């Protein structure tokens, strides 16, 4: 492994960079111990999932993990991978253009050890060394918590020209699994409780079936789940945005790797014998991470996504191994409606000190500010939900 010195390095400090599978396996015990001790461990930062993602990707993706040592003892880890990344400059859902950059992507939850003070400065210094050495064009932090010392350090150290403006702070929602569905319904308002029960009842009356909800958990289940879910996903707006489920070898490899470690969870809701909604998640510790959900627009009047989630939640009430549902990224209405806890997150970019990258950063900042201004205006006139629905309908038509 290669040693690098951060800005405040001394004989006491050392940053070691692991760049291949062998070097990463050498720090596996340190990695796993740090993640276990963290307050919010995530599946994205799990070493086995990290390796499976790199294995499933092309040769253009390679590991880059930074280990900070103090007096020979592990102090913190940053988990990243070097890959090609499209910098999406958008207005609303509409993409203006997408320049491709060489990116060091720090995975979600990939800052281990809860670094503070000089630890943060040294790690950021090591990342900036990667930029100065032209190893990468940009460092990308995927949904960094804004209530952490590392985020505050990121905001202070790099100059404004080299730091990507906030893409907007979003709430990340958790939901505590209720003791029973009756307890869940009682936590809703009278109107909400009535509407939810009526939605489920209407679906069950029109599509009576003993096994409406099909669950997939094993490696042998993966092919069937992908075939079912990808067929539904192809008609959703998520698919047009490139975040749907695709029936390809990369998706298959990742899901089978998750199933191998007991973390894969797939659910499909059947309307008679026709799949009408799907949900894909990962179990990690005592938390279920809801990664992807979608439904067939032809069944929209039945709200199949809601029916699937409620049936799924009912199964969790009887599962003593799961305490929490994590709604992952995004601001979908159901996350706010059902969530019981949340915290702020945002994506952050650090750009290399090169003219064309500074220009791209300025364009991105401008687009973000325009989007924020437009969002503020449409919220004030009460048109946000209407515009979102309109964009999503356009994207569904294109997919």
Coordinates of C-alpha atoms in Angstrom, one line a residue:
X1 CA 0.0 0.0 0.0
X2 CA 1.1 3.5 -0.8
X3 CA 1.6 6.0 2.0
X4 CA 0.6 9.6 1.6
X5 CA 1.0 12.6 3.9
X6 CA -1.9 15.1 4.4
X7 CA -1.5 18.8 4.9
X8 CA -0.9 18.5 8.7
X9 CA 1.1 15.3 8.6
X10 CA 3.9 14.5 11.0
X11 CA 5.8 11.5 12.2
X12 CA 2.7 10.7 14.3
X13 CA 0.3 10.7 11.3
X14 CA 0.2 8.6 8.1
X15 CA -2.5 8.2 5.4
X16 CA -2.3 4.8 3.6
X17 CA -4.1 4.3 0.3
X18 CA -5.3 0.8 -0.6
X19 CA -5.7 0.5 -4.4
X20 CA -6.4 -3.2 -5.1
X21 CA -8.3 -6.1 -3.7
X22 CA -5.3 -7.6 -1.9
X23 CA -4.5 -4.3 -0.1
X24 CA -8.2 -3.9 0.9
X25 CA -8.4 -7.5 2.3
X26 CA -5.3 -6.6 4.4
X27 CA -7.3 -3.9 6.2
X28 CA -10.6 -5.9 6.4
X29 CA -10.4 -6.5 10.2
X30 CA -9.9 -2.7 10.8
X31 CA -12.7 -1.8 8.3
X32 CA -15.2 -4.2 9.8
X33 CA -14.4 -3.1 13.4
X34 CA -14.8 0.6 12.6
X35 CA -18.1 0.0 10.8
X36 CA -19.5 -2.0 13.7
X37 CA -18.6 0.8 16.1
X38 CA -20.2 3.5 13.9
X39 CA -23.5 5.0 14.9
X40 CA -25.1 4.5 11.5
X41 CA -23.5 1.6 9.5
X42 CA -24.8 1.3 5.9
X43 CA -24.7 -1.6 3.4
X44 CA -23.0 0.7 0.9
X45 CA -19.9 0.8 3.2
X46 CA -19.9 -2.9 4.0
X47 CA -16.6 -4.4 2.7
X48 CA -18.3 -7.3 0.9
X49 CA -20.8 -5.2 -0.9
X50 CA -18.1 -2.7 -1.8
X51 CA -16.0 -5.4 -3.4
X52 CA -19.0 -6.9 -5.2
X53 CA -19.9 -3.5 -6.7
X54 CA -16.3 -3.1 -8.1
X55 CA -16.3 -6.7 -9.4
X56 CA -19.6 -6.2 -11.1
X57 CA -18.5 -3.0 -12.8
X58 CA -16.2 -2.6 -15.8
X59 CA -12.4 -2.4 -15.7
X60 CA -12.7 1.4 -15.5
X61 CA -13.7 1.2 -11.8
X62 CA -11.0 0.5 -9.3
X63 CA -10.7 0.7 -5.5
X64 CA -9.4 3.7 -3.6
X65 CA -9.6 3.4 0.2
X66 CA -7.8 5.8 2.6
X67 CA -6.7 4.6 6.0
X68 CA -5.6 7.3 8.5
X69 CA -3.2 6.1 11.2
X70 CA -2.1 7.9 14.3
X71 CA 1.0 6.7 16.1
X72 CA 0.6 3.4 14.2
X73 CA -3.0 2.9 15.2
X74 CA -6.0 3.1 12.8
X75 CA -8.0 6.3 13.3
X76 CA -10.3 6.7 10.4
X77 CA -11.2 5.3 6.9
X78 CA -12.6 6.9 3.8
X79 CA -14.1 4.3 1.4
X80 CA -14.1 5.3 -2.2
X81 CA -13.7 4.0 -5.8
X82 CA -12.3 5.7 -8.9
X83 CA -14.8 5.6 -11.8
X84 CA -16.1 7.6 -14.7
X85 CA -19.0 9.9 -13.5
X86 CA -21.4 12.0 -15.4
X87 CA -21.8 15.5 -13.9
X88 CA -25.5 16.1 -14.5
X89 CA -26.4 19.7 -15.1
X90 CA -30.1 19.9 -14.9
X91 CA -33.2 22.1 -14.7
X92 CA -35.8 20.1 -12.8
X93 CA -35.8 16.6 -14.3
X94 CA -34.5 17.9 -17.6
X95 CA -30.8 17.3 -18.3
X96 CA -28.9 20.1 -20.0
X97 CA -25.7 18.2 -20.6
X98 CA -23.6 15.6 -18.8
X99 CA -19.8 15.9 -19.0
X100 CA -17.9 12.7 -18.0
X101 CA -15.2 13.1 -15.4
X102 CA -12.8 10.8 -13.6
X103 CA -14.2 10.7 -10.1
X104 CA -13.2 9.4 -6.7
X105 CA -16.7 8.5 -5.4
X106 CA -17.0 8.2 -1.6
X107 CA -19.7 5.7 -0.9
X108 CA -22.7 6.5 1.3
X109 CA -21.7 6.0 4.9
X110 CA -18.1 5.6 3.7
X111 CA -16.4 7.8 6.3
X112 CA -15.6 5.5 9.2
X113 CA -14.2 6.3 12.7
X114 CA -16.2 9.5 13.2
X115 CA -13.2 11.7 12.5
X116 CA -13.0 15.2 14.1
X117 CA -10.5 18.1 14.1
X118 CA -7.1 17.3 12.7
X119 CA -8.3 13.8 11.6
X120 CA -10.7 15.6 9.1
X121 CA -8.0 18.0 7.9
X122 CA -5.6 15.1 7.2
X123 CA -8.2 13.1 5.3
X124 CA -9.3 16.0 3.2
X125 CA -5.7 16.9 2.5
X126 CA -5.1 13.3 1.3
X127 CA -8.1 13.6 -1.0
X128 CA -6.9 16.9 -2.4
X129 CA -3.6 15.3 -3.1
X130 CA -5.4 12.9 -5.4
X131 CA -6.8 15.9 -7.2
X132 CA -3.5 17.7 -7.5
X133 CA -1.7 14.6 -8.8
X134 CA -4.3 14.4 -11.6
X135 CA -5.4 10.9 -10.5
X136 CA -9.0 12.2 -10.6
X137 CA -10.9 15.3 -11.7
X138 CA -13.3 15.4 -8.8
X139 CA -14.1 13.9 -5.4
X140 CA -17.8 13.2 -4.8
X141 CA -19.4 12.5 -1.4
X142 CA -22.7 10.7 -1.8
X143 CA -25.2 12.1 0.7
X144 CA -22.9 13.4 3.4
X145 CA -24.6 14.0 6.8
X146 CA -24.5 17.8 7.5
X147 CA -24.5 17.2 11.3
X148 CA -21.0 15.8 11.3
X149 CA -17.5 17.3 12.0
X150 CA -16.3 16.0 8.6
X151 CA -19.0 17.9 6.7
X152 CA -18.1 21.1 8.6
X153 CA -14.4 20.6 7.8
X154 CA -15.2 20.1 4.1
X155 CA -17.1 23.4 4.1
X156 CA -14.2 25.3 5.5
X157 CA -11.0 23.9 4.0
X158 CA -11.4 23.9 0.1
X159 CA -11.8 27.2 -1.6
X160 CA -15.2 28.1 -3.0
X161 CA -14.0 27.7 -6.6
X162 CA -13.1 24.1 -6.0
X163 CA -16.0 23.1 -3.9
X164 CA -19.3 22.1 -5.5
X165 CA -22.3 24.1 -4.2
X166 CA -24.8 22.2 -2.2
X167 CA -27.3 20.3 -4.4
X168 CA -29.8 21.0 -1.7
X169 CA -30.1 19.6 1.8
X170 CA -32.5 16.7 2.0
X171 CA -34.0 14.9 4.9
X172 CA -33.1 11.2 5.2
X173 CA -36.0 9.3 6.7
X174 CA -36.1 6.2 9.0
X175 CA -39.3 4.4 10.2
X176 CA -39.4 2.4 13.4
X177 CA -41.2 -0.9 12.7
X178 CA -44.5 -0.8 14.7
X179 CA -45.4 -3.6 17.0
X180 CA -48.4 -4.4 14.9
X181 CA -50.4 -3.0 11.9
X182 CA -53.1 -2.0 14.3
X183 CA -50.6 0.1 16.2
X184 CA -49.4 1.6 12.8
X185 CA -53.0 2.5 11.7
X186 CA -53.7 4.0 15.1
X187 CA -50.7 6.3 14.6
X188 CA -52.4 7.8 11.5
X189 CA -55.1 10.4 11.4
X190 CA -58.7 9.1 11.1
X191 CA -58.8 10.2 7.4
X192 CA -55.5 8.6 6.6
X193 CA -56.3 5.4 8.4
X194 CA -59.6 5.1 6.5
X195 CA -58.0 5.8 3.1
X196 CA -55.2 3.3 3.6
X197 CA -57.5 0.5 4.7
X198 CA -59.9 1.3 1.8
X199 CA -57.0 1.1 -0.7
X200 CA -55.9 -2.3 0.5
X201 CA -59.5 -3.6 0.7
X202 CA -60.3 -2.3 -2.9
X203 CA -57.2 -4.1 -4.3
X204 CA -58.0 -7.3 -2.5
X205 CA -61.6 -7.3 -3.6
X206 CA -60.8 -6.8 -7.3
X207 CA -57.7 -9.1 -7.3
X208 CA -58.4 -11.9 -4.8
X209 CA -55.4 -14.1 -4.6
X210 CA -53.9 -16.2 -1.8
X211 CA -50.3 -15.2 -2.5
X212 CA -50.6 -11.6 -3.6
X213 CA -47.2 -10.7 -2.2
X214 CA -44.2 -12.8 -3.4
X215 CA -41.0 -12.6 -1.5
X216 CA -37.5 -13.3 -2.9
X217 CA -34.4 -13.8 -0.7
X218 CA -32.1 -16.4 -2.2
X219 CA -29.5 -16.5 -5.0
X220 CA -31.9 -18.9 -6.9
X221 CA -34.7 -16.2 -6.6
X222 CA -32.7 -13.4 -8.2
X223 CA -33.4 -14.2 -11.8
X224 CA -37.1 -14.4 -11.3
X225 CA -37.2 -11.2 -9.3
X226 CA -35.2 -9.3 -11.9
X227 CA -37.4 -10.5 -14.7
X228 CA -40.6 -9.4 -12.8
X229 CA -39.2 -6.1 -11.4
X230 CA -37.4 -5.0 -14.6
X231 CA -40.6 -5.5 -16.6
X232 CA -42.4 -3.1 -14.3
X233 CA -39.5 -0.7 -13.9
X234 CA -39.2 -0.1 -17.6
X235 CA -42.5 1.8 -17.5
X236 CA -41.6 4.1 -14.6
X237 CA -40.1 7.6 -14.5
X238 CA -37.2 6.2 -12.4
X239 CA -36.2 4.1 -15.4
X240 CA -36.0 7.2 -17.5
X241 CA -33.8 8.8 -14.9
X242 CA -31.5 5.8 -15.0
X243 CA -32.3 4.6 -11.4
X244 CA -34.7 1.8 -12.2
X245 CA -34.0 -1.9 -12.1
X246 CA -32.4 -3.2 -15.3
X247 CA -32.2 -6.8 -16.4
X248 CA -28.5 -7.1 -17.0
X249 CA -25.4 -8.9 -15.7
X250 CA -24.4 -6.1 -13.4
X251 CA -27.7 -6.0 -11.6
X252 CA -27.8 -9.8 -11.4
X253 CA -24.3 -10.0 -10.0
X254 CA -25.0 -7.4 -7.3
X255 CA -28.2 -9.0 -6.2
X256 CA -26.7 -12.5 -6.1
X257 CA -23.8 -11.2 -4.0
X258 CA -26.3 -9.6 -1.6
X259 CA -28.3 -12.8 -1.4
X260 CA -25.1 -14.8 -0.7
X261 CA -24.6 -12.7 2.4
X262 CA -28.3 -13.0 3.4
X263 CA -29.1 -9.4 2.7
X264 CA -31.2 -9.5 -0.5
X265 CA -34.9 -8.8 -0.2
X266 CA -37.2 -8.6 -3.2
X267 CA -41.0 -8.3 -3.1
X268 CA -43.5 -8.3 -6.0
X269 CA -47.2 -7.6 -5.7
X270 CA -49.5 -9.6 -8.0
X271 CA -52.8 -8.4 -9.4
X272 CA -54.2 -11.8 -10.2
X273 CA -51.3 -13.4 -12.1
X274 CA -49.8 -10.1 -13.3
X275 CA -47.0 -8.3 -11.5
X276 CA -48.1 -4.7 -10.8
X277 CA -45.5 -3.4 -8.2
X278 CA -42.1 -4.3 -6.9
X279 CA -39.8 -3.4 -4.0
X280 CA -36.1 -4.1 -3.7
X281 CA -34.2 -3.8 -0.4
X282 CA -31.2 -4.8 1.6
X283 CA -31.1 -6.1 5.2
X284 CA -28.1 -4.9 7.1
X285 CA -27.9 -5.4 10.8
X286 CA -31.4 -4.8 12.2
X287 CA -32.2 -2.3 9.4
X288 CA -34.1 -2.9 6.1
X289 CA -32.9 -0.4 3.4
X290 CA -35.6 0.2 0.8
X291 CA -33.5 0.8 -2.3
X292 CA -36.0 0.8 -5.1
X293 CA -39.8 0.7 -5.5
X294 CA -42.0 1.0 -8.5
X295 CA -45.4 0.1 -10.0
X296 CA -47.1 -0.4 -13.3
X297 CA -48.8 2.9 -14.3
X298 CA -51.7 0.8 -15.7
X299 CA -52.7 0.0 -12.1
X300 CA -52.3 3.5 -10.8
X301 CA -55.9 3.9 -9.6
X302 CA -55.3 1.0 -7.2
X303 CA -52.2 2.6 -5.7
X304 CA -50.2 -0.7 -5.9
X305 CA -47.1 0.8 -4.4
X306 CA -49.0 1.7 -1.3
X307 CA -50.6 -1.7 -1.1
X308 CA -47.2 -3.5 -1.5
X309 CA -45.6 -1.3 1.2
X310 CA -48.4 -2.0 3.7
X311 CA -48.4 -5.7 3.0
X312 CA -44.6 -5.6 3.4
X313 CA -44.8 -3.6 6.6
X314 CA -47.3 -6.2 8.0
X315 CA -44.7 -8.9 7.4
X316 CA -42.0 -6.9 9.2
X317 CA -44.3 -6.6 12.3
X318 CA -43.9 -10.3 12.7
X319 CA -40.1 -10.3 12.0
X320 CA -38.1 -9.9 15.2
X321 CA -34.8 -9.4 13.3
X322 CA -35.8 -6.0 11.8
X323 CA -36.4 -2.9 13.9
X324 CA -36.1 -0.1 11.3
X325 CA -37.0 0.7 7.7
X326 CA -34.5 3.1 6.1
X327 CA -36.1 4.9 3.1
X328 CA -32.7 5.6 1.4
X329 CA -32.4 8.7 -0.8
X330 CA -34.9 11.1 -2.2
X331 CA -37.9 13.1 -1.0
X332 CA -40.8 11.0 -2.0
X333 CA -44.1 11.9 -0.2
X334 CA -44.4 8.5 1.5
X335 CA -41.1 8.8 3.2
X336 CA -42.2 11.9 5.1
X337 CA -45.6 10.5 5.7
X338 CA -44.4 7.2 7.3
X339 CA -41.0 8.2 8.6
X340 CA -40.5 8.6 12.3
X341 CA -36.9 10.0 12.4
X342 CA -34.8 12.0 10.0
X343 CA -31.5 13.9 9.6
X344 CA -30.1 16.3 7.0
X345 CA -27.8 15.1 4.1
X346 CA -26.3 16.7 1.0
X347 CA -24.0 15.7 -1.9
X348 CA -20.7 17.5 -2.0
X349 CA -18.1 17.9 -4.8
X350 CA -14.4 18.8 -4.6
X351 CA -12.9 19.8 -8.0
X352 CA -9.3 19.7 -9.0
X353 CA -7.5 23.0 -9.5
X354 CA -7.8 23.1 -13.3
X355 CA -9.5 25.8 -15.4
X356 CA -12.0 23.6 -17.3
X357 CA -13.1 22.0 -14.0
X358 CA -13.5 25.3 -12.3
X359 CA -15.7 26.4 -15.2
X360 CA -17.8 23.2 -14.9
X361 CA -18.2 23.8 -11.2
X362 CA -19.4 27.3 -11.8
X363 CA -22.0 26.0 -14.3
X364 CA -23.1 23.4 -11.8
X365 CA -23.4 26.0 -9.0
X366 CA -25.4 28.3 -11.3
X367 CA -27.8 25.5 -12.3
X368 CA -28.3 24.5 -8.6
X369 CA -29.0 28.1 -7.6
X370 CA -31.5 28.5 -10.5
X371 CA -33.2 25.2 -9.5
X372 CA -33.4 26.4 -5.9
X373 CA -35.0 29.7 -6.9
X374 CA -37.5 28.0 -9.2
X375 CA -38.3 25.5 -6.5
X376 CA -39.0 28.3 -4.0
X377 CA -41.3 30.1 -6.5
X378 CA -43.4 27.0 -7.3
X379 CA -43.7 26.1 -3.6
X380 CA -45.0 29.6 -2.9
X381 CA -47.7 29.3 -5.6
X382 CA -48.5 25.7 -4.6
X383 CA -47.5 24.1 -7.9
X384 CA -44.6 21.9 -6.8
X385 CA -46.6 18.6 -6.7
X386 CA -48.4 19.4 -10.0
X387 CA -45.0 20.1 -11.8
X388 CA -43.5 16.9 -10.3
X389 CA -46.4 14.8 -11.6
X390 CA -46.1 16.4 -15.0
X391 CA -42.4 15.8 -15.3
X392 CA -42.8 12.2 -14.2
X393 CA -45.6 11.5 -16.6
X394 CA -43.4 12.9 -19.4
X395 CA -40.5 10.6 -18.3
X396 CA -42.8 7.6 -18.1
X397 CA -44.0 8.3 -21.7
X398 CA -40.3 8.3 -22.8
X399 CA -39.3 5.1 -21.0

